[in-house]
Amino acid sequence: MPELPEVEIVKLNLEQALEPGDEVENIEFLSSKLRTQLCLPKDIRWPLSINKLERRSKYILLHFSGGFLLSHLGMTGSWRVEKKIKAQKHDHVIIRWKKGNFWIYNDPRRFGVFEFGVNTLTNKWLAKLGPEPLDKDFDTAAFLQSLKSSQRSIKVLLMDAKVIVGVGNIYACEALFRAKINPFVKARGLSSKKLELLLSSVKDILQTAIKKGGSTIDSFKNVSGEKGAYQKQHLVYGREGEKCVICSQVIRRKVQVGRSTFWCPRCQK
Ligand SMILES: [Zn+2]
């Protein structure tokens, strides 16, 4: 499943593919629904001039005057850019640009979302999202406060998009390992120093993963169809039964709130 770094890469790729002054001529749906219904607003006026692309959590937003297009890749979604459409199985959305490009959304498992929105502050997918870890104005004090006021375990909090967005299972496991924090302990029992170390681990890991082209676990590909390389740097995720790179203890896996948690029982006491 694409996480924040993978979505950021897709957004950067699409941004590069966006030609200056280009406009969306129309959008064609090849299916009736993905996770939600695919439909155009009745009052839409073509062409749409896209002002900017933005990533918010795991959503890619294409802003135009009066609204935005929202794309979520779900489990297996991908965008590709073509000059001439080479149709593939599981293509669902085609954005046709005036200057001749086609942006094609493909999604075999159809958990993705493609919708029109008007206001990002009230949109149902965006309104309740917490802060962005890579935002330069990230409020560390408020983040620590929200961790310390909860009874839940640190890993569950780290993966709660209301607390902080974009830290999915892989990157939560990796950040907790680097900060030497046991994933099962309550956040409120941890010192501010430990939590600050965790936050900087989260930021480092996400930034490095973006530089490495993301993690390809199942199917992630960027807009050019290339796989990521960050999975080669995973120190605990997916390494159950292997030796810890720091202390040689065997890495363990346990299901925690429905997701596999990987950790080193010695480094992360
Ligand atoms: Zn260890």
Short mmCIF file of C-alpha atoms in Angstrom, two decimals, residues 5 9 204-214:
data_model
loop_
_atom_site.label_atom_id
_atom_site.label_comp_id
_atom_site.label_asym_id
_atom_site.label_seq_id
_atom_site.Cartn_x
_atom_site.Cartn_y
_atom_site.Cartn_z
CA PRO A 5 6.74 8.88 0.53
CA ILE A 9 6.83 10.71 -5.40
CA ASP A 204 14.36 11.38 8.55
CA ILE A 205 12.82 8.11 7.43
CA LEU A 206 10.14 9.76 5.32
CA GLN A 207 12.66 12.10 3.68
CA THR A 208 15.11 9.28 2.96
CA ALA A 209 12.32 7.11 1.58
CA ILE A 210 11.29 9.92 -0.79
CA LYS A 211 14.90 10.26 -1.97
CA LYS A 212 15.12 6.50 -2.54
CA GLY A 213 11.97 6.44 -4.64
CA GLY A 214 9.74 4.97 -1.92
#
